[in-house]
Structure formats: structure tokens, C-alpha cells
Amino acid sequence: MTSAPLPYGRQSIDDDDVAAVVEVLRSDWLTTGPAVPAFEQALARTTGAKEAVAVSNGTAALHAAMHVLDVGPGDEVITPTLTFAASANCAVYQGARPVFADVDPATLLLDPASVARLLTPRTKAVVAVDYAGQPCDYEALRRVLAGRDVALVADAAHALGASDRGVPVGRLADLSTFSFHPVKHITTAEGGALVTDDPELARRARVFRNHGITTDHRQRESAGTWTYDMVTLGYNYRLSDLQCALGRSQLNKLPGWLTRRRALARLYDERLREVAGVRPLVTRAGVEHAYHLYVVRLDDPTARDAVMTALRERGIGVNLHYRPVHLHPYYRERFATREGQCPVAEAAWTRLISLPMFPGLTDEAVARVVDSLRAALGAGAPG
Ligand SMILES: *Cc1c(COP(=O)(O)O)cnc(C)c1O
């Protein structure tokens, strides 16, 4: 066993990216400079949204979304339980209560029927999650929310470059958030963004990321002034020019990377057809999947940990996305969440494995992953 260990996801950085960052390092503006709006404009073009606001990470983008939607104490925010904790934590930051919805058994995306059952007069927003890189059924979610003053947010951290019947992620919800962590589609090391067609929401997000102050350093310099107004309680959630330059350079390569991720997914689909006891998730009709993750489900709910251990021993960086958020100790203790609340997600997560998926993954590596998975499943079966 001499093959190098495979991660489940990793960044691709080339000489263009390095040059873009070095150029900023030698410039006058390391932060709040011109690379920030340049990246934001490129992101707006990619997502089809009118406005993009770059922030320090995907969690900050979710927090900013809650702030600009005026989510606060007494409000409820519905989010699927099968997600990263940040999709729910953002409501708690604002003093609101997260309410955990269940997922569709075939796609593991937020189930609109579950959302319908959880709506109350206190519901202020729904944070849908484009799990694994597939957009949720936003049309169905909008039907469920029709006639109510409830904002629809997409936590699209997995789904940059995905679309539904030709409409890109970024235009499907009122507000969409992205993450540029190294395992995501493009990276700025740490980074995130919020996109929207509503200029007022974008304006407020820019104030929120800058301590609640209405002008930044460069704007004051060009206006020849040194005073400023702090109008709300904000944070320092800015993304530096170094990071924005990296992000813009990375965005140029997104189309090619998406093509590669989709080709890898087809290869996994084909090869896994010959492996008993494991199936991929279902993709909704009309969806162009972005495949942040390639998730499979084991038929045997008791096999997961042994299969994950066996794969990791063979140097294959499998991962789990996710333990349902409502089962974490913090939520059990603080919000009295309990087992049985989200039966579909609770039955699904014990069978889930995320296989390696990133643009630099080779066809040979996919073959090695599938062979190892077959061996691990076979070893677990009696006889
Ligand atoms: C990565 C991720 C986030 C958080 O992004 P960070 O940039 O790590 O803060 C939020 N939601 C989901 C679903 C994610 O995968």
C-alpha cells in the first residue's frame, strides 16, 4: 500500500492565483481596497445576482443575512437538520430560535412539507441548504411560504455554480450565502459572500461587515474626511484584498472545475452501479448539480463506521456530512431538541459517507475508492 492518502476535498492553486495575491501584496491596499469590489462584481456575474458582498467566511455571511433580515429575539428560523451547524447557529447569534426541519428521503434536501408543518406566526426566515451541491426545490418552498412575510435564504456553501432549470444558485432565494473555505468550489483560504438582487439588503450587509460604520477607510480617504457614523452594531467581517484577489483568480477557473466535478460524479455513478449495498443520492430533474460532495448511502445502517475506518486505513479520506444538528449536545441542552424530531434525517445520517470529490481527483483514484469501498463492504458481510 504505497499510494498517497487521498483527502475528501482539497483546493487547486496555480501560478495565476499566486501572482494575483503577490500583486496585491505589493500594492497600497491590503484590505478595503479595489480588489474587494472587483471580486464582488465577478461573483455577481457568476451567480446572476445584482449584488455580492464579500465577508470573512461563510458563517459571517449567514450571520449578516440574519442581521439584514432583522431576525431577532422572539423570531424563529427554520433550517434543515442535515447541515453544518452554522446554518442554525446564525439564528442563535441574533437571539432567535432555530427550528429544525426534516429532509426529503431521496435527495436529503430540505423537505417543503416539513417546513409547512413548522411555520408559526413567529417564523421570520427559512435557511434552506443546497446539500452536497444540489439546489433545493425553491419553487415548492415559495409555495409553502406564499402570503407570509418569511424570507427565503439559501445556504449555498455547497452549490456555487449549480442551477435549477437554468436559474443559477444566487437567484433562487431572496438571499444566498457562499463559503470559500479550501474544500469548497473556490477558495480564499477563509472567506464567504452573500448575494442578493435587493440593493438595500446588500447595503446593510456592507455596513454590518464593517462594525456598523457606513463608510470604509478608502471611501473616507477619497472623500477627504476623517469622521464617520456608526449606525448599528456590526462586526469586523471584512475580507482582505489579498483574499479577494485570490477569489477572483479562482472564479476564472470555476467553469472547468464544475465540468470536472460533474465528470467525476458520472464516473462514480457508473462504477457504483456494480457495487452491492451502496447507492448515490437522487438528483432532482432539471438540476445542474455542483457536486461539492459526492455522498453515498449504505443499505446496512450498522456498517458505516467499520466501512469508514476501513477506507481511512487504505488512505482514502472519507467524511461524514452530517450528524443532524438537533442531535448535538448544545442544541439538546439549550433548545431541548431530541431524537425523533426529524425521522428521515435521523434514519439517513447513520448510513452516509462522503467519498473524495475535488477537481484534481483522477479517474484512477475514483477506481481505487470504489474498489476499496467494495472490499470494505464485502469484508463486513457474513460469509
Ligand atoms: C462550509 C459551510 C458553512 C460555513 O462556511 P465557513 O466559511 O466555514 O464559515 C456553512 N454552511 C454550510 C452548509 C457549509 O458547508
XYZ file of C-alpha atoms and ligand atoms in Angstrom:
398
model
C 0.000 0.000 0.000
C 2.119 2.859 -1.254
C -0.478 5.204 -2.813
C -0.582 8.688 -1.300
C -3.522 9.376 1.053
C -6.488 10.952 -0.717
C -8.290 13.827 1.000
C -12.105 14.093 0.652
C -11.723 17.585 -0.756
C -8.898 19.992 -1.479
C -8.109 23.293 -3.155
C -6.470 23.811 -6.556
C -3.955 26.673 -6.583
C -1.879 27.556 -9.646
C 0.638 30.229 -10.660
C -2.139 32.675 -11.684
C -3.528 32.563 -8.159
C -0.094 33.111 -6.614
C 0.609 36.049 -8.966
C -2.768 37.658 -8.176
C -2.048 37.593 -4.434
C 1.535 38.825 -4.835
C 0.329 41.779 -6.928
C -1.922 42.902 -4.073
C 0.864 42.382 -1.521
C 2.988 44.890 -3.431
C 0.109 47.393 -3.734
C -1.156 50.153 -1.422
C -4.300 48.376 -0.273
C -4.138 45.106 1.654
C -7.737 45.439 2.812
C -10.770 47.677 1.941
C -9.046 48.300 -1.406
C -10.079 47.877 -5.038
C -9.751 44.071 -5.126
C -12.867 43.773 -2.942
C -15.416 45.330 -5.356
C -13.629 43.634 -8.291
C -14.222 40.230 -6.671
C -17.782 41.176 -5.739
C -18.598 42.149 -9.325
C -17.154 38.889 -10.633
C -19.223 36.946 -8.095
C -22.371 38.830 -9.060
C -21.725 37.909 -12.710
C -21.157 34.237 -11.827
C -24.302 33.940 -9.719
C -26.513 36.214 -11.806
C -27.378 38.259 -8.703
C -27.365 42.070 -8.796
C -25.239 42.470 -5.667
C -22.497 40.472 -3.965
C -20.950 41.320 -0.589
C -17.670 39.612 0.343
C -17.200 38.734 4.014
C -14.639 36.930 6.163
C -16.232 33.447 5.964
C -19.427 31.605 5.113
C -20.639 31.752 8.710
C -20.263 35.553 8.735
C -22.326 35.620 5.510
C -25.116 33.683 7.250
C -24.888 35.984 10.280
C -25.076 39.046 8.011
C -28.113 37.521 6.253
C -29.901 37.166 9.603
C -28.985 40.762 10.536
C -30.194 42.373 7.301
C -33.460 40.405 7.528
C -33.951 41.835 11.064
C -34.017 38.395 12.665
C -34.018 38.882 16.429
C -35.286 37.706 19.811
C -38.737 36.093 19.592
C -38.225 35.061 15.963
C -37.943 31.537 14.609
C -35.712 30.462 11.732
C -36.402 27.131 10.041
C -33.393 25.190 8.751
C -32.830 21.541 7.815
C -31.141 19.486 10.500
C -28.872 17.699 7.997
C -26.363 20.543 7.604
C -23.288 22.169 9.065
C -24.014 23.749 12.458
C -23.507 27.298 11.105
C -26.833 27.136 9.185
C -28.589 27.078 12.584
C -26.042 28.958 14.705
C -26.619 32.163 12.703
C -30.154 32.407 14.097
C -28.850 31.935 17.641
C -26.269 34.742 17.155
C -29.207 37.085 16.629
C -31.113 35.818 19.665
C -33.653 33.893 17.565
C -34.716 30.247 17.865
C -33.623 27.762 15.205
C -36.343 25.273 14.269
C -35.137 22.027 12.714
C -36.920 20.710 9.630
C -36.595 17.261 8.115
C -35.234 16.365 4.671
C -36.519 14.536 1.621
C -35.563 10.841 1.797
C -34.327 10.636 -1.828
C -32.306 13.860 -2.128
C -31.690 14.742 1.552
C -32.694 18.338 0.683
C -34.958 20.438 2.915
C -38.480 18.963 2.681
C -41.072 21.689 1.915
C -43.804 19.638 3.645
C -41.736 19.597 6.847
C -41.299 23.390 6.573
C -45.077 23.789 6.147
C -45.695 21.875 9.400
C -43.226 24.055 11.347
C -44.404 27.522 10.237
C -45.776 29.742 13.014
C -46.548 33.476 13.234
C -43.026 33.858 14.665
C -41.272 32.336 11.626
C -39.045 35.077 10.196
C -36.854 33.194 7.726
C -36.140 29.808 6.192
C -32.467 28.938 5.659
C -32.500 26.208 3.006
C -29.284 24.256 2.398
C -28.219 23.144 -1.086
C -26.861 19.912 0.350
C -23.883 18.374 -1.492
C -24.256 20.969 -4.285
C -27.819 20.403 -5.412
C -30.274 23.337 -5.210
C -33.363 22.787 -3.049
C -36.828 22.934 -4.575
C -37.203 26.711 -4.116
C -40.434 26.799 -6.122
C -42.073 24.388 -3.686
C -40.619 26.310 -0.736
C -42.052 29.566 -2.121
C -45.482 27.933 -2.466
C -45.322 26.898 1.191
C -44.363 30.465 2.224
C -46.873 32.227 -0.076
C -48.794 35.014 1.656
C -46.433 35.088 4.644
C -43.730 37.600 5.456
C -40.974 34.974 5.637
C -37.617 35.452 3.889
C -36.096 32.596 1.924
C -32.328 32.284 2.363
C -30.113 29.764 0.573
C -27.117 28.469 2.487
C -25.411 27.727 -0.820
C -21.986 26.934 0.661
C -22.066 23.664 -1.339
C -23.613 24.953 -4.517
C -21.604 27.710 -6.248
C -22.203 27.156 -9.978
C -25.294 24.936 -9.611
C -28.618 25.819 -11.238
C -32.246 24.706 -11.409
C -33.881 24.754 -14.866
C -31.303 27.284 -15.990
C -31.669 29.622 -12.988
C -28.333 29.859 -11.149
C -27.941 29.429 -7.408
C -27.794 33.036 -6.266
C -31.126 33.900 -7.915
C -33.299 31.105 -6.495
C -33.676 32.568 -2.971
C -34.049 36.144 -1.646
C -30.525 35.981 -0.323
C -27.835 33.338 -0.878
C -24.624 32.742 1.040
C -21.375 31.073 -0.014
C -18.188 29.860 1.668
C -14.687 29.950 0.215
C -13.098 27.508 2.646
C -10.457 25.356 0.854
C -12.777 22.344 0.465
C -15.460 24.428 -1.284
C -15.643 25.218 -5.034
C -13.311 28.205 -4.956
C -11.138 29.313 -2.072
C -9.876 32.496 -0.449
C -8.396 30.414 2.440
C -11.164 31.681 4.702
C -13.931 33.682 3.078
C -17.556 33.974 2.199
C -20.135 36.117 0.455
C -23.776 36.975 0.408
C -25.572 37.699 -2.872
C -28.987 39.249 -3.477
C -30.989 41.241 -6.014
C -32.025 43.681 -3.267
C -29.633 46.687 -3.127
C -30.891 47.729 0.326
C -30.089 44.320 1.846
C -26.635 44.466 0.220
C -26.024 47.994 1.533
C -26.919 46.932 5.064
C -24.677 43.850 4.779
C -21.731 46.127 3.832
C -22.350 48.256 6.923
C -22.688 45.135 9.112
C -19.327 43.698 7.951
C -17.618 46.986 8.846
C -18.536 47.437 12.550
C -21.870 49.047 11.656
C -19.995 52.021 10.159
C -21.366 53.491 6.937
C -18.054 54.272 5.182
C -14.800 52.335 4.943
C -11.228 53.635 5.180
C -10.780 54.099 1.417
C -14.113 55.903 0.988
C -13.161 58.345 3.762
C -9.750 58.868 2.228
C -11.188 59.704 -1.196
C -13.810 61.983 0.384
C -11.051 63.751 2.378
C -12.819 63.204 5.694
C -11.940 61.556 8.996
C -15.313 61.337 10.683
C -17.793 58.545 10.317
C -21.130 57.289 11.617
C -21.654 54.000 13.388
C -25.363 53.369 12.892
C -25.820 49.774 14.046
C -23.874 47.124 15.953
C -21.763 45.408 13.331
C -18.665 43.238 13.331
C -15.316 43.156 11.577
C -16.340 40.614 8.942
C -14.282 42.124 6.098
C -12.463 40.013 3.517
C -8.979 41.344 2.707
C -7.773 42.406 -0.745
C -5.283 39.505 -0.720
C -8.178 37.094 -0.342
C -10.431 38.871 -2.833
C -7.674 38.803 -5.463
C -7.283 35.070 -4.873
C -11.044 34.600 -5.101
C -11.285 36.473 -8.379
C -8.476 34.447 -9.884
C -10.142 31.234 -8.654
C -13.513 32.235 -10.141
C -11.960 32.271 -13.629
C -11.389 28.539 -13.253
C -14.785 27.638 -11.774
C -16.427 26.521 -15.066
C -13.666 23.996 -15.783
C -13.729 22.717 -12.208
C -17.501 22.240 -12.314
C -17.153 20.242 -15.535
C -14.559 18.044 -13.855
C -16.664 17.558 -10.687
C -19.640 16.501 -12.844
C -17.499 14.071 -14.844
C -16.185 12.542 -11.600
C -19.750 12.165 -10.311
C -20.769 10.331 -13.511
C -17.770 8.049 -13.117
C -18.709 7.282 -9.500
C -22.342 6.704 -10.569
C -21.278 4.195 -13.230
C -18.791 2.278 -11.128
C -21.022 2.167 -8.057
C -23.795 0.501 -10.071
C -21.722 -2.685 -9.814
C -21.277 -2.466 -6.034
C -23.962 -4.100 -3.888
C -25.117 -2.384 -0.712
C -24.423 1.255 -1.640
C -26.302 3.907 -3.595
C -25.777 7.526 -4.549
C -28.321 10.238 -3.703
C -31.059 11.158 -6.187
C -30.683 14.335 -8.273
C -33.890 16.314 -8.967
C -34.955 16.679 -12.618
C -33.749 19.927 -14.204
C -30.938 20.455 -11.716
C -27.334 21.120 -12.722
C -25.547 19.763 -9.651
C -22.327 21.442 -8.441
C -21.047 18.333 -6.568
C -19.276 19.933 -3.649
C -19.706 16.444 -2.175
C -20.306 13.011 -3.586
C -22.413 11.341 -0.912
C -23.397 7.675 -0.880
C -25.801 5.827 1.343
C -25.171 2.318 2.662
C -28.076 -0.143 2.732
C -26.863 -1.508 6.065
C -27.270 1.151 8.788
C -24.809 -0.661 11.083
C -21.917 -0.834 8.594
C -20.964 2.843 8.290
C -18.301 3.206 10.987
C -16.493 -0.012 10.015
C -16.551 0.949 6.317
C -15.272 4.484 7.073
C -12.472 3.071 9.244
C -11.506 0.520 6.566
C -11.402 3.227 3.873
C -9.345 5.568 6.013
C -6.911 2.717 6.747
C -6.464 2.428 2.987
C -5.607 6.133 2.825
C -8.984 7.260 1.489
C -10.190 10.451 3.124
C -13.891 9.737 3.515
C -16.009 12.016 5.661
C -19.464 12.360 7.196
C -21.900 15.146 6.233
C -23.577 15.428 8.701
C -24.632 14.424 12.153
C -28.055 16.146 12.355
C -27.582 19.482 14.120
C -30.506 18.936 16.525
C -28.681 15.898 17.975
C -25.640 17.939 19.067
C -25.304 18.462 22.838
C -25.529 22.267 22.560
C -28.927 22.172 20.870
C -30.251 19.401 23.133
C -29.278 21.401 26.211
C -30.069 24.901 25.055
C -33.161 24.314 22.876
C -34.420 20.953 24.223
C -34.150 19.252 20.830
C -34.480 15.474 20.908
C -34.338 12.278 18.930
C -37.459 11.558 16.893
C -37.926 15.183 15.774
C -36.577 14.636 12.252
C -37.067 10.922 11.485
C -35.842 10.989 7.870
C -32.548 12.725 8.673
C -32.078 10.556 11.761
C -32.510 7.380 9.698
C -30.259 8.682 6.903
C -27.169 10.002 8.634
C -26.023 6.687 10.098
C -25.691 5.379 6.520
C -23.919 8.351 4.896
C -20.368 8.515 3.572
C -18.852 11.361 1.535
C -16.321 9.990 -0.960
C -13.356 12.088 -2.201
C -14.509 14.802 -4.626
C -12.338 17.661 -5.906
C -11.210 18.798 -9.370
C -7.693 17.358 -9.015
C -9.038 13.834 -8.321
C -8.022 11.404 -11.082
C -10.150 8.709 -12.754
C -7.680 6.138 -11.359
C -8.262 7.444 -7.848
C -12.039 7.068 -8.323
C -11.466 3.447 -9.349
C -9.322 2.926 -6.241
C -12.006 4.469 -3.991
C -14.755 2.279 -5.467
C -12.636 -0.896 -5.274
C -11.805 -0.122 -1.655
C -15.455 0.541 -0.855
C -16.445 -2.775 -2.434
C -13.772 -4.572 -0.420
C -14.806 -2.850 2.814
C -18.463 -3.730 2.288
C -17.597 -7.325 1.387
C -15.421 -7.716 4.455
C -18.301 -6.616 6.668
C -20.782 -9.142 5.273
C -21.153 -12.511 6.962
C -19.911 -15.433 4.792
C -18.787 25.440 4.874
C -20.187 25.668 5.279
C -20.601 26.789 6.043
C -19.656 27.726 6.720
O -18.682 28.272 5.964
P -17.322 28.792 6.657
O -16.692 29.546 5.532
O -16.552 27.579 7.056
O -17.696 29.646 7.793
C -21.949 26.981 6.263
N -22.850 26.117 5.810
C -22.510 25.008 5.123
C -23.590 24.078 4.645
C -21.164 24.744 4.859
O -20.825 23.627 4.206
